Amino acid sequence: MLIKPSINILVVENDITILQKCRELLVNEGHRVRTAEAVEEALDIVQKHPGDVDIMLLSLELPGWGGVTLINVLQKARSEILIMTMSANCGEEAIEAMQAGAYDCIRKTFTADRFRTKMNRAIEAFRLRRQLGLLTRQRQAALTEVGHDKIHFTILQSLSDGVVVTDWQTNIVLFNSKAASLFDLTQEKTLGHPISACIQSDELLSFFMRAIKADSSLAPVMAGEEPVVKVGEKALRVHVDPVKNETGTAIGAVCLLHDVTSISAMDKLRDDFLSMVSHELKAPLSSLLMQISVILDGLAGELTAKQSDLLGKAKEKTKGMITLVNDILDYRRIQEGKSIQKIENLDLAEVLKRTVELMRLSAEEKGITITRDIAEELPPFAGDRGGMEAIFVNLISNAIKYTPQGGNVTVTLNKAGKNIGLKVADNGIGIPPEDVDRIFEKFYRIKTEETRSISGSGLGLSIVKGVVDAHRGSIRVESEVGKGTSFIMSLPAQE
Amino acid sequence: MKKVLLVDDDVDFCEATKLLLDSKGYEVLLAHDGKEGLDKARAVKPDLVILDVMMPEMNGYDVCVVLKADPELKNTPVLLLTAVDQNLFKTTYTQAMGLMTEADDYIAKPVEPQDLVTRVEVWLNRD
């Protein structure tokens, strides 16, 4: 038989008849009972015998101090004591008491059964609370021990990265000196205090919450996710992991903070530099392209055949340089994981149609026919418009580039199971088998007699691959030398 | 003859583009900075404004805002031209400036001359 440990109950009541009745009923249930006839006496017992009072059965009709005042005092000083109240009719005063923290109210006109039922419920509530409190303390103890372990603490102190450990309620239980210097933390103001009070960053707090409550509805911390969080002037690369006990329960979270403020500043500098270069290169190239074009069109006077020929080549070279500048900028962005600028609901058919129309001119100049086969009904898709345009432009312009005069390029967009399928097929020169595996590598270009005259940066397909990956899609290539090449891409549709 | 106002601080680009658009039968007026562009727009009431974004003194965004706030010019289509990284431009432009509804179209520089002509034709023949 399971013997439940007895509960220590303090009955506070100045009506001796009721006091005796309560004591009798509780003792019969096997509980240890103390009694007090006034508030001061009750407080005295609580103070002198800490841990000896589990439940206080308190009359709300005592002379002197109001019961509610006592409840308030106890809630602050000894919150582990469960307070049960008694009054003649459990009216306003009982409600007030419960608002102050009392568990329930028993009418003094109680029957023995009624009393037992009410008290048993209170005892059950007390036991639950105690268990919860015990768990909390265990969890806290497990983590606080880490801080007391000298060797570990010394190792933590010598790390050049900041370390902050919280318990499961995001109270800080441990931090090292680097973290202290990052956030101006002091021992007294930090240990045991909630992280939100010590470090002003909602973002950081949310990472802790996510790590601790990995099993909850909050999105869990993703593997490899190391976001940069701005805290004041500092840029910190943050890595938060749950701290688990032997049963696998998250008892807290540990956060590694790597100061990347200077790197961020460098990034900014590089971005500024690149956008400056981008402008400084593109502006003159714009002029060059326009100037050459108008001369070629004869708008600046008649041209000889030789002049046309030479200028035509100059125009091609200029366009090649423009592509190179664009590719380098695109590639940099994809390297930084910025290939997805903004996810929005996209009508892929519309984006593809526009791109095809844009490319049609350069295809026709080369005597190549573009055919498009776009399914009427496509599953909904969300992605980055710029990224999708980059994919379409790169695949189609490649197909045009590597297909001889009079060839065909077919663009197909359709539903492929749960995905959206895109296929760009040409009947061009094809890719040698030994090169197929490497075509998505950056700067990789196939060097044959036929490709020598074709300009390119070798970045186009690695850009395509970057964007496809960022959208969790896949891309593969089928090719036969002399017959043609197909790029087959699959993008996940929206669920 | 339809009037096109081209505002760009790159004089060479302006000269060549003027030749191109002249040949298509448009009257092309040039301005080389934002302020001059605004003054000319108010004086000649062009049918279309092509506006470079990166200009000293007053940039294209700001010129566009003023144009669109002018009751006499607010219906004149404005085509923004930019050499700024295209995707970067799109996001900063739409997010920070919130102007996508203000300007009518934008073209990334360098622009294929034929593309520019097509866009100009589209905007001038839309009625």
Coordinates of C-alpha atoms in Angstrom, one line a residue:
Chain A
M1 CA 0.0 0.0 0.0
L2 CA 1.2 3.4 -0.9
I3 CA 1.5 5.5 2.2
K4 CA 1.3 9.1 1.4
P5 CA 3.5 11.2 3.7
S6 CA 1.5 13.2 6.2
I7 CA 1.0 16.9 5.7
N8 CA 1.7 19.5 8.3
I9 CA -1.3 21.7 8.7
L10 CA -1.6 24.9 10.8
V11 CA -5.2 25.8 11.7
V12 CA -5.7 29.5 12.6
E13 CA -9.1 30.1 14.2
N14 CA -10.2 32.0 17.3
D15 CA -13.5 30.1 17.6
I16 CA -12.4 27.2 19.8
T17 CA -15.3 24.9 18.8
I18 CA -14.4 25.1 15.1
L19 CA -10.7 24.9 15.8
Q20 CA -11.2 21.6 17.7
K21 CA -13.4 20.2 15.1
C22 CA -10.9 20.9 12.3
R23 CA -8.1 19.5 14.4
E24 CA -10.0 16.3 15.0
L25 CA -11.0 15.8 11.4
L26 CA -7.4 16.4 10.1
V27 CA -5.7 14.2 12.8
N28 CA -8.1 11.4 11.9
E29 CA -6.8 11.7 8.3
G30 CA -3.3 11.2 9.6
H31 CA -2.1 14.7 9.3
R32 CA 0.1 16.6 11.8
V33 CA -1.8 19.6 13.1
R34 CA -0.7 22.7 14.9
T35 CA -3.2 25.4 16.0
A36 CA -3.1 29.1 16.5
E37 CA -5.8 31.4 17.7
A38 CA -4.4 34.7 16.4
V39 CA -2.5 35.9 13.3
E40 CA 0.5 36.9 15.4
E41 CA 0.7 33.4 16.9
A42 CA 0.4 31.9 13.4
L43 CA 3.2 34.0 12.0
D44 CA 5.3 33.1 15.0
I45 CA 4.9 29.4 14.3
V46 CA 5.6 29.8 10.6
Q47 CA 8.8 31.7 11.4
K48 CA 10.1 29.5 14.1
H49 CA 9.4 26.2 12.4
P50 CA 10.2 26.7 8.7
G51 CA 9.3 23.7 6.7
D52 CA 6.8 22.6 9.4
V53 CA 3.8 24.2 7.8
D54 CA 2.6 22.9 4.5
I55 CA -0.9 24.1 4.5
M56 CA -2.5 26.9 6.5
L57 CA -6.2 26.7 7.2
L58 CA -7.0 30.3 8.0
S59 CA -10.1 31.8 9.3
L60 CA -11.0 35.0 7.5
E61 CA -12.9 36.3 10.6
L62 CA -10.0 36.8 13.0
P63 CA -9.8 39.9 15.1
G64 CA -7.0 42.4 14.5
W65 CA -5.1 41.7 11.2
G66 CA -7.2 40.8 8.3
G67 CA -6.7 37.4 6.8
V68 CA -5.9 38.9 3.5
T69 CA -2.9 40.9 5.0
L70 CA -1.5 37.6 6.3
I71 CA -2.0 35.9 3.0
N72 CA -0.1 38.7 1.3
V73 CA 2.8 38.5 3.8
L74 CA 3.0 34.7 3.4
Q75 CA 2.8 34.8 -0.4
K76 CA 5.9 37.0 -0.3
A77 CA 7.9 35.3 2.4
R78 CA 6.7 31.7 2.3
S79 CA 5.1 31.1 -1.0
E80 CA 5.4 27.3 -0.7
I81 CA 2.7 27.3 2.0
L82 CA -0.7 26.6 0.5
I83 CA -3.4 28.7 2.1
M84 CA -6.9 27.4 2.6
T85 CA -9.5 29.8 4.1
M86 CA -12.6 29.4 6.2
S87 CA -15.4 31.9 6.6
A88 CA -19.1 31.9 7.7
N89 CA -20.4 32.2 4.2
C90 CA -17.4 32.4 1.8
G91 CA -18.5 35.8 0.4
E92 CA -16.6 38.9 -0.7
E93 CA -13.8 38.3 1.8
A94 CA -13.2 34.8 0.4
I95 CA -12.9 36.1 -3.1
E96 CA -10.5 38.8 -2.0
A97 CA -8.4 36.1 -0.2
M98 CA -8.3 34.0 -3.3
Q99 CA -7.2 36.9 -5.4
A100 CA -4.4 37.4 -2.9
G101 CA -3.4 33.8 -3.5
A102 CA -5.5 31.6 -1.2
Y103 CA -6.4 28.3 -2.8
D104 CA -10.1 27.9 -1.8
C105 CA -12.6 28.7 1.0
I106 CA -14.5 26.4 3.3
R107 CA -17.8 27.4 4.9
K108 CA -17.6 27.1 8.7
T109 CA -20.9 25.3 8.6
F110 CA -19.2 22.4 7.0
T111 CA -20.1 18.7 7.3
A112 CA -17.3 16.3 7.9
D113 CA -17.5 14.9 4.4
R114 CA -17.5 18.4 2.8
F115 CA -14.5 19.4 4.9
R116 CA -12.5 16.3 4.0
T117 CA -13.3 16.7 0.3
K118 CA -12.2 20.3 0.3
M119 CA -9.1 19.6 2.3
N120 CA -8.1 16.6 0.3
R121 CA -8.3 18.7 -2.9
A122 CA -6.1 21.3 -1.2
I123 CA -3.6 18.7 -0.1
E124 CA -3.4 17.3 -3.7
A125 CA -2.8 20.7 -5.0
F126 CA -0.1 21.2 -2.4
R127 CA 1.6 18.0 -3.4
L128 CA 1.6 18.9 -7.1
R129 CA 3.0 22.3 -6.3
R130 CA 5.7 20.8 -4.2
Q131 CA 6.7 18.3 -7.0
L132 CA 6.9 21.1 -9.5
G133 CA 9.0 23.1 -7.2
L134 CA 11.3 20.2 -6.6
L135 CA 11.7 19.7 -10.3
T136 CA 12.5 23.3 -10.7
R137 CA 15.1 23.2 -8.0
Q138 CA 16.6 20.0 -9.5
R139 CA 16.9 21.6 -12.9
Q140 CA 18.4 24.7 -11.4
A141 CA 20.8 22.7 -9.2
A142 CA 22.0 20.7 -12.2
L143 CA 22.9 23.9 -14.0
T144 CA 24.3 25.8 -11.1
E145 CA 26.7 23.0 -10.3
V146 CA 28.3 23.7 -13.7
G147 CA 29.2 27.2 -12.4
H148 CA 30.7 25.7 -9.2
D149 CA 32.9 23.3 -11.0
K150 CA 36.2 25.2 -10.9
I151 CA 38.0 23.5 -13.8
H152 CA 35.1 23.9 -16.1
F153 CA 34.6 27.5 -15.1
T154 CA 38.3 28.3 -15.6
I155 CA 38.1 26.8 -19.1
L156 CA 34.9 28.8 -19.8
Q157 CA 36.7 32.0 -18.6
S158 CA 39.5 31.5 -21.0
L159 CA 37.3 31.2 -24.1
S160 CA 37.5 34.2 -26.4
D161 CA 33.8 33.8 -27.2
G162 CA 31.1 34.8 -24.8
V163 CA 29.2 32.0 -23.1
V164 CA 25.8 32.5 -21.4
V165 CA 23.9 29.6 -19.8
T166 CA 20.3 29.9 -18.6
D167 CA 18.0 27.6 -16.8
W168 CA 14.8 26.4 -18.3
Q169 CA 13.1 29.6 -17.3
T170 CA 15.8 31.7 -19.0
N171 CA 17.3 32.9 -15.8
I172 CA 21.0 33.3 -16.2
V173 CA 22.9 30.6 -14.2
L174 CA 26.4 31.1 -15.7
F175 CA 28.3 33.4 -17.9
N176 CA 32.0 33.9 -18.7
S177 CA 34.1 37.0 -18.6
K178 CA 33.8 37.6 -22.3
A179 CA 30.0 37.6 -22.0
A180 CA 30.4 40.0 -19.1
S181 CA 32.4 42.4 -21.1
L182 CA 30.1 42.1 -24.1
F183 CA 27.0 43.0 -22.1
D184 CA 28.4 44.8 -19.0
L185 CA 27.2 42.0 -16.7
T186 CA 28.0 41.9 -13.0
Q187 CA 27.7 38.8 -10.8
E188 CA 25.1 40.3 -8.5
K189 CA 22.9 41.8 -11.1
T190 CA 23.0 38.8 -13.4
L191 CA 23.1 35.4 -11.8
G192 CA 19.6 34.2 -11.2
H193 CA 18.1 37.1 -13.1
P194 CA 16.1 36.6 -16.2
I195 CA 18.2 37.1 -19.4
S196 CA 15.7 39.6 -20.6
A197 CA 16.6 41.9 -17.7
C198 CA 20.3 41.6 -18.3
I199 CA 20.7 41.6 -22.1
Q200 CA 18.6 44.0 -24.2
S201 CA 17.8 41.8 -27.2
D202 CA 14.4 40.3 -27.9
E203 CA 16.0 38.4 -30.7
L204 CA 18.5 36.7 -28.4
L205 CA 15.8 35.9 -25.9
S206 CA 13.8 34.2 -28.6
F207 CA 16.7 32.0 -29.5
F208 CA 16.9 30.9 -25.9
M209 CA 13.2 30.2 -25.8
R210 CA 13.5 28.2 -29.0
A211 CA 16.4 26.1 -27.7
I212 CA 14.7 25.3 -24.4
K213 CA 11.3 24.7 -25.9
A214 CA 12.4 22.7 -28.9
D215 CA 9.5 20.4 -28.5
S216 CA 7.0 23.2 -28.3
S217 CA 5.2 25.0 -31.0
L218 CA 8.1 27.5 -31.3
A219 CA 10.2 26.8 -34.4
P220 CA 13.2 24.9 -33.2
V221 CA 16.8 26.1 -33.6
M222 CA 17.9 24.8 -36.9
A223 CA 21.2 22.9 -37.3
G224 CA 23.9 25.1 -38.6
E225 CA 21.9 28.2 -38.0
E226 CA 24.1 31.0 -36.7
P227 CA 22.4 34.3 -37.1
V228 CA 24.1 37.6 -36.5
V229 CA 22.3 39.5 -33.8
K230 CA 22.8 43.2 -33.2
V231 CA 23.0 44.1 -29.5
G232 CA 23.7 47.8 -29.1
E233 CA 26.7 48.6 -31.2
K234 CA 27.9 45.0 -31.3
A235 CA 27.2 42.4 -34.0
L236 CA 27.3 38.9 -32.5
R237 CA 27.2 35.6 -34.3
V238 CA 24.9 33.6 -32.0
H239 CA 24.7 29.8 -31.5
V240 CA 22.2 28.6 -29.0
D241 CA 21.8 24.9 -28.0
P242 CA 19.6 23.3 -25.4
V243 CA 21.3 21.9 -22.3
K244 CA 19.7 18.5 -21.6
N245 CA 19.8 16.3 -18.6
E246 CA 20.4 12.5 -18.7
T247 CA 16.7 11.9 -19.6
G248 CA 16.9 14.3 -22.5
T249 CA 14.8 17.0 -21.0
A250 CA 15.9 20.5 -21.8
I251 CA 16.9 22.0 -18.4
G252 CA 18.3 25.2 -19.9
A253 CA 20.2 26.6 -22.8
V254 CA 23.8 27.5 -23.6
C255 CA 24.6 30.3 -25.9
L256 CA 27.9 31.0 -27.7
L257 CA 28.5 34.5 -28.7
H258 CA 31.1 35.3 -31.3
D259 CA 31.9 39.0 -31.7
V260 CA 31.8 39.8 -35.4
T261 CA 31.5 43.5 -35.0
S262 CA 34.7 44.1 -36.9
I263 CA 33.8 41.5 -39.6
S264 CA 30.4 43.2 -40.0
A265 CA 32.1 46.5 -40.5
M266 CA 34.3 44.8 -43.1
D267 CA 31.2 43.4 -44.8
K268 CA 29.7 46.8 -44.9
L269 CA 32.9 48.2 -46.4
R270 CA 33.0 45.4 -49.0
D271 CA 29.3 46.0 -49.8
D272 CA 29.9 49.7 -50.3
F273 CA 33.0 49.0 -52.3
L274 CA 31.2 46.5 -54.6
S275 CA 28.3 48.7 -55.1
M276 CA 30.7 51.5 -55.9
V277 CA 32.6 49.3 -58.4
S278 CA 29.3 48.1 -59.8
H279 CA 28.2 51.6 -60.5
E280 CA 31.6 52.8 -61.7
L281 CA 31.9 49.9 -64.1
K282 CA 28.3 49.8 -65.3
A283 CA 27.9 53.5 -66.0
P284 CA 30.8 53.6 -68.5
L285 CA 29.7 50.3 -70.0
S286 CA 26.2 51.7 -70.5
S287 CA 27.6 54.6 -72.4
L288 CA 29.9 52.3 -74.4
L289 CA 27.1 50.0 -75.4
M290 CA 24.9 52.8 -76.4
Q291 CA 27.6 54.6 -78.3
I292 CA 28.6 51.5 -80.2
S293 CA 25.0 50.6 -80.9
V294 CA 24.1 53.9 -82.4
I295 CA 27.2 54.0 -84.6
L296 CA 26.4 50.4 -85.7
D297 CA 22.9 51.5 -86.5
G298 CA 24.4 54.1 -88.8
L299 CA 23.0 57.0 -86.7
A300 CA 26.4 58.7 -86.7
G301 CA 27.0 58.3 -90.3
E302 CA 27.6 55.6 -92.9
L303 CA 29.8 52.7 -92.0
T304 CA 32.0 50.5 -94.2
A305 CA 31.6 46.8 -93.9
K306 CA 34.9 46.4 -92.1
Q307 CA 33.9 49.1 -89.6
S308 CA 30.6 47.3 -89.0
D309 CA 32.4 44.1 -88.5
L310 CA 34.9 45.5 -86.0
L311 CA 32.3 47.4 -84.1
G312 CA 30.0 44.4 -84.0
K313 CA 32.8 42.5 -82.2
A314 CA 33.4 45.4 -79.9
K315 CA 29.7 45.4 -79.0
E316 CA 29.9 41.7 -78.2
K317 CA 32.9 42.2 -76.0
T318 CA 31.2 45.0 -74.2
K319 CA 28.1 42.9 -73.6
G320 CA 30.4 40.1 -72.3
M321 CA 31.9 42.5 -69.8
I322 CA 28.4 43.6 -68.7
T323 CA 27.5 40.0 -68.1
L324 CA 30.6 39.4 -66.2
V325 CA 30.0 42.4 -63.9
N326 CA 26.4 41.2 -63.3
D327 CA 27.5 37.7 -62.7
I328 CA 30.1 38.7 -60.1
L329 CA 27.6 40.7 -58.2
D330 CA 25.0 37.9 -58.4
Y331 CA 27.5 35.4 -57.3
R332 CA 28.6 37.4 -54.4
R333 CA 25.0 37.7 -53.3
I334 CA 24.4 34.0 -53.5
Q335 CA 27.6 33.2 -51.7
E336 CA 26.2 35.3 -48.8
G337 CA 23.0 33.5 -48.9
K338 CA 21.2 36.5 -50.2
S339 CA 20.0 34.8 -53.3
I340 CA 16.6 34.9 -51.6
Q341 CA 15.8 38.5 -51.3
K342 CA 12.1 38.4 -50.6
I343 CA 9.8 35.4 -50.6
E344 CA 6.5 36.3 -52.2
N345 CA 3.7 34.4 -54.0
L346 CA 4.9 34.2 -57.6
D347 CA 3.1 33.4 -60.8
L348 CA 6.0 31.5 -62.3
A349 CA 4.3 31.2 -65.6
E350 CA 4.1 35.0 -65.9
V351 CA 7.8 35.4 -64.8
L352 CA 8.8 32.8 -67.4
K353 CA 6.7 34.3 -70.2
R354 CA 8.3 37.7 -69.6
T355 CA 11.8 36.3 -69.5
V356 CA 11.2 34.3 -72.8
E357 CA 9.9 37.5 -74.5
L358 CA 13.0 39.4 -73.3
M359 CA 15.3 36.7 -74.7
R360 CA 13.4 36.2 -77.9
L361 CA 15.1 39.1 -79.6
S362 CA 18.7 37.8 -79.0
A363 CA 17.5 34.3 -80.1
E364 CA 16.1 35.6 -83.3
E365 CA 19.2 37.6 -84.0
K366 CA 20.9 34.2 -84.0
G367 CA 18.2 32.5 -86.0
I368 CA 17.1 30.4 -83.1
T369 CA 13.4 29.6 -82.4
I370 CA 12.2 29.6 -78.8
T371 CA 9.1 27.6 -78.1
R372 CA 7.4 27.7 -74.8
D373 CA 5.1 25.1 -73.4
I374 CA 3.6 26.4 -70.1
A375 CA 0.9 24.4 -68.3
E376 CA -2.4 26.3 -67.8
E377 CA -2.7 25.2 -64.1
L378 CA 0.3 25.3 -61.9
P379 CA 0.4 24.7 -58.1
P380 CA 1.0 27.8 -56.1
F381 CA 4.6 28.8 -55.6
A382 CA 6.4 31.2 -53.3
G383 CA 9.9 32.4 -54.0
D384 CA 12.2 35.3 -54.9
R385 CA 11.3 37.0 -58.1
G386 CA 14.8 38.2 -58.8
G387 CA 16.2 34.7 -58.2
M388 CA 13.7 33.1 -60.5
E389 CA 14.5 35.6 -63.2
A390 CA 18.2 34.8 -62.8
I391 CA 17.5 31.1 -63.3
F392 CA 15.4 31.6 -66.4
V393 CA 17.7 34.1 -67.9
N394 CA 20.8 32.1 -67.3
L395 CA 19.4 28.8 -68.6
I396 CA 17.7 30.3 -71.6
S397 CA 20.7 32.4 -72.6
N398 CA 23.0 29.4 -72.2
A399 CA 20.7 27.4 -74.5
I400 CA 20.9 30.2 -77.1
K401 CA 24.6 30.6 -76.7
Y402 CA 25.4 26.9 -77.2
T403 CA 23.0 26.2 -80.0
P404 CA 24.1 26.8 -83.5
Q405 CA 22.1 29.0 -86.0
G406 CA 18.7 27.6 -86.9
G407 CA 18.4 25.6 -83.7
N408 CA 15.5 25.3 -81.3
V409 CA 15.2 26.0 -77.6
T410 CA 12.1 24.6 -75.8
V411 CA 11.1 25.9 -72.4
T412 CA 8.6 23.7 -70.5
L413 CA 6.9 24.6 -67.2
N414 CA 4.5 22.1 -65.7
K415 CA 3.3 20.3 -62.6
A416 CA 5.5 17.4 -61.6
G417 CA 3.8 15.6 -58.7
K418 CA 4.0 17.9 -55.7
N419 CA 6.6 20.0 -57.5
I420 CA 6.8 22.5 -60.3
G421 CA 9.0 21.3 -63.1
L422 CA 11.0 23.4 -65.5
K423 CA 12.9 22.1 -68.5
V424 CA 15.0 24.1 -70.8
A425 CA 16.0 22.0 -73.8
D426 CA 18.1 22.8 -76.8
N427 CA 19.4 20.9 -79.8
G428 CA 22.8 22.5 -79.5
I429 CA 26.4 21.3 -79.2
G430 CA 25.8 19.4 -76.0
I431 CA 28.1 18.8 -73.0
P432 CA 30.9 16.2 -73.1
P433 CA 30.2 13.5 -70.4
E434 CA 33.4 14.3 -68.5
D435 CA 32.3 17.8 -68.0
V436 CA 28.6 17.2 -67.0
D437 CA 29.4 16.8 -63.3
R438 CA 31.4 20.0 -63.1
I439 CA 29.2 22.5 -65.0
F440 CA 27.7 23.9 -61.8
E441 CA 31.1 24.7 -60.3
K442 CA 31.9 28.4 -60.3
F443 CA 34.2 29.6 -63.1
Y444 CA 34.0 26.2 -64.8
R445 CA 33.8 26.5 -68.5
I446 CA 34.0 23.8 -71.1
K447 CA 36.9 24.4 -73.4
T448 CA 36.5 23.0 -76.9
E449 CA 36.9 24.2 -80.4
E450 CA 33.2 25.1 -80.5
T451 CA 33.1 27.0 -77.2
R452 CA 36.2 29.1 -77.8
S453 CA 34.3 31.9 -79.4
I454 CA 31.5 32.0 -76.8
S455 CA 32.1 34.5 -74.0
G456 CA 31.0 33.9 -70.5
S457 CA 32.1 34.2 -66.9
G458 CA 31.6 30.6 -65.9
L459 CA 29.3 31.8 -63.1
G460 CA 25.9 31.6 -64.6
L461 CA 25.2 28.0 -63.7
S462 CA 26.6 28.2 -60.2
I463 CA 24.2 31.1 -59.7
V464 CA 21.4 29.0 -61.0
K465 CA 22.4 26.2 -58.6
G466 CA 22.6 28.6 -55.7
V467 CA 19.1 30.0 -56.3
V468 CA 17.7 26.5 -56.8
D469 CA 19.3 25.3 -53.5
A470 CA 18.0 28.3 -51.6
H471 CA 14.5 27.4 -52.8
R472 CA 15.0 23.8 -51.7
G473 CA 14.7 22.6 -55.3
S474 CA 16.9 20.4 -57.4
I475 CA 18.4 20.7 -60.9
R476 CA 20.1 18.1 -63.1
V477 CA 21.3 18.0 -66.7
E478 CA 20.9 15.6 -69.5
S479 CA 23.2 16.0 -72.5
E480 CA 24.6 14.4 -75.5
V481 CA 27.4 15.9 -77.6
G482 CA 26.1 17.1 -80.9
K483 CA 22.4 16.4 -80.0
G484 CA 21.6 18.9 -77.4
T485 CA 21.3 19.6 -73.7
S486 CA 18.3 19.7 -71.2
F487 CA 18.3 21.3 -67.9
I488 CA 15.6 19.8 -65.7
M489 CA 14.7 21.6 -62.6
S490 CA 12.2 20.9 -59.8
L491 CA 10.9 23.5 -57.3
P492 CA 8.7 22.6 -54.3
A493 CA 5.2 24.0 -54.7
Q494 CA 3.5 25.6 -51.7
E495 CA 1.6 23.2 -49.5
Chain B
M1 CA 6.5 65.0 -82.0
K2 CA 6.5 63.4 -78.6
K3 CA 9.0 64.9 -76.2
V4 CA 11.3 62.7 -74.1
L5 CA 13.3 64.2 -71.3
L6 CA 16.4 62.3 -70.4
V7 CA 18.1 63.2 -67.1
D8 CA 21.5 61.6 -66.6
D9 CA 24.8 63.0 -65.4
D10 CA 26.7 60.8 -67.9
V11 CA 27.0 63.2 -70.8
D12 CA 28.3 60.4 -73.2
F13 CA 25.3 58.2 -72.4
C14 CA 23.0 61.1 -73.0
E15 CA 24.5 62.0 -76.3
A16 CA 24.4 58.4 -77.7
T17 CA 20.9 57.8 -76.3
K18 CA 19.7 61.1 -77.9
L19 CA 20.9 59.9 -81.3
L20 CA 19.1 56.6 -80.8
L21 CA 15.8 58.2 -79.8
D22 CA 16.0 61.0 -82.3
S23 CA 16.2 58.3 -85.0
K24 CA 12.9 56.9 -83.7
G25 CA 11.3 60.2 -84.2
Y26 CA 11.2 61.6 -80.7
E27 CA 12.2 65.1 -79.6
V28 CA 14.9 64.4 -77.0
L29 CA 15.7 67.0 -74.3
L30 CA 18.7 66.5 -72.0
A31 CA 19.4 67.5 -68.4
H32 CA 22.5 66.5 -66.5
D33 CA 21.5 66.7 -62.9
G34 CA 18.3 66.4 -60.9
K35 CA 17.7 70.1 -60.5
E36 CA 18.1 70.9 -64.1
G37 CA 15.9 67.9 -64.9
L38 CA 13.1 69.3 -62.7
D39 CA 13.3 72.7 -64.2
K40 CA 13.2 71.4 -67.8
A41 CA 10.3 69.0 -66.9
R42 CA 8.3 72.0 -65.6
A43 CA 9.2 74.2 -68.5
V44 CA 8.6 71.8 -71.4
K45 CA 6.0 69.3 -70.0
P46 CA 7.6 66.2 -71.6
D47 CA 5.5 63.1 -72.6
L48 CA 8.0 60.9 -70.8
V49 CA 10.9 61.3 -68.4
I50 CA 13.8 58.9 -68.3
L51 CA 15.6 59.5 -65.0
D52 CA 18.9 58.2 -63.8
V53 CA 19.0 57.3 -60.1
M54 CA 22.6 58.1 -59.2
M55 CA 23.2 61.7 -59.8
P56 CA 25.0 64.4 -57.8
E57 CA 23.0 67.1 -56.1
M58 CA 19.5 65.6 -56.3
N59 CA 19.2 61.9 -57.0
G60 CA 16.6 60.3 -59.3
Y61 CA 14.4 59.0 -56.4
D62 CA 14.0 62.6 -55.1
V63 CA 13.3 64.0 -58.5
C64 CA 10.7 61.3 -59.1
V65 CA 9.0 62.2 -55.8
V66 CA 8.8 65.9 -56.7
L67 CA 7.6 65.1 -60.2
K68 CA 4.8 62.9 -59.0
A69 CA 3.8 65.5 -56.5
D70 CA 3.4 68.2 -59.2
P71 CA -0.2 68.3 -60.3
E72 CA 0.9 69.2 -63.9
L73 CA 3.4 66.4 -64.2
K74 CA 2.0 63.6 -62.0
N75 CA 0.6 61.8 -65.0
T76 CA 3.8 61.9 -67.0
P77 CA 5.3 58.5 -67.0
V78 CA 8.7 58.3 -65.3
L79 CA 11.2 55.6 -66.2
L80 CA 13.9 55.1 -63.7
L81 CA 17.4 54.1 -64.9
T82 CA 19.9 52.7 -62.6
A83 CA 23.4 51.2 -62.7
V84 CA 23.0 50.1 -59.1
D85 CA 23.0 46.3 -58.6
Q86 CA 19.7 45.4 -60.0
N87 CA 18.3 43.1 -57.3
L88 CA 19.7 45.3 -54.6
F89 CA 18.1 48.2 -56.3
K90 CA 14.7 46.5 -56.4
T91 CA 14.7 45.8 -52.8
T92 CA 16.0 49.0 -51.4
Y93 CA 13.8 50.8 -53.9
T94 CA 10.6 49.0 -53.0
Q95 CA 11.3 48.7 -49.3
A96 CA 13.1 51.8 -48.2
M97 CA 11.6 54.2 -50.6
G98 CA 8.3 52.6 -51.1
L99 CA 8.1 54.3 -54.4
M100 CA 7.2 51.4 -56.7
T101 CA 3.8 53.0 -57.2
E102 CA 5.4 56.4 -57.8
A103 CA 7.7 55.6 -60.7
D104 CA 6.1 53.9 -63.6
D105 CA 8.9 51.6 -64.7
Y106 CA 12.5 51.0 -64.1
I107 CA 15.3 49.9 -66.4
A108 CA 18.6 48.4 -65.2
K109 CA 21.7 50.0 -66.7
P110 CA 23.4 49.0 -68.9
V111 CA 20.4 48.7 -71.1
E112 CA 20.3 47.0 -74.5
P113 CA 19.4 49.9 -76.8
Q114 CA 16.6 48.0 -78.4
D115 CA 15.0 47.3 -75.0
L116 CA 15.1 51.0 -74.1
V117 CA 13.4 51.9 -77.4
T118 CA 10.7 49.2 -76.7
R119 CA 10.0 50.5 -73.2
V120 CA 9.8 54.1 -74.5
E121 CA 7.4 53.1 -77.2
V122 CA 5.2 51.2 -74.7
W123 CA 4.9 54.2 -72.4
L124 CA 4.3 56.7 -75.1
N125 CA 1.7 54.6 -77.0
R126 CA -0.2 53.3 -74.0
D127 CA -3.4 55.3 -74.6

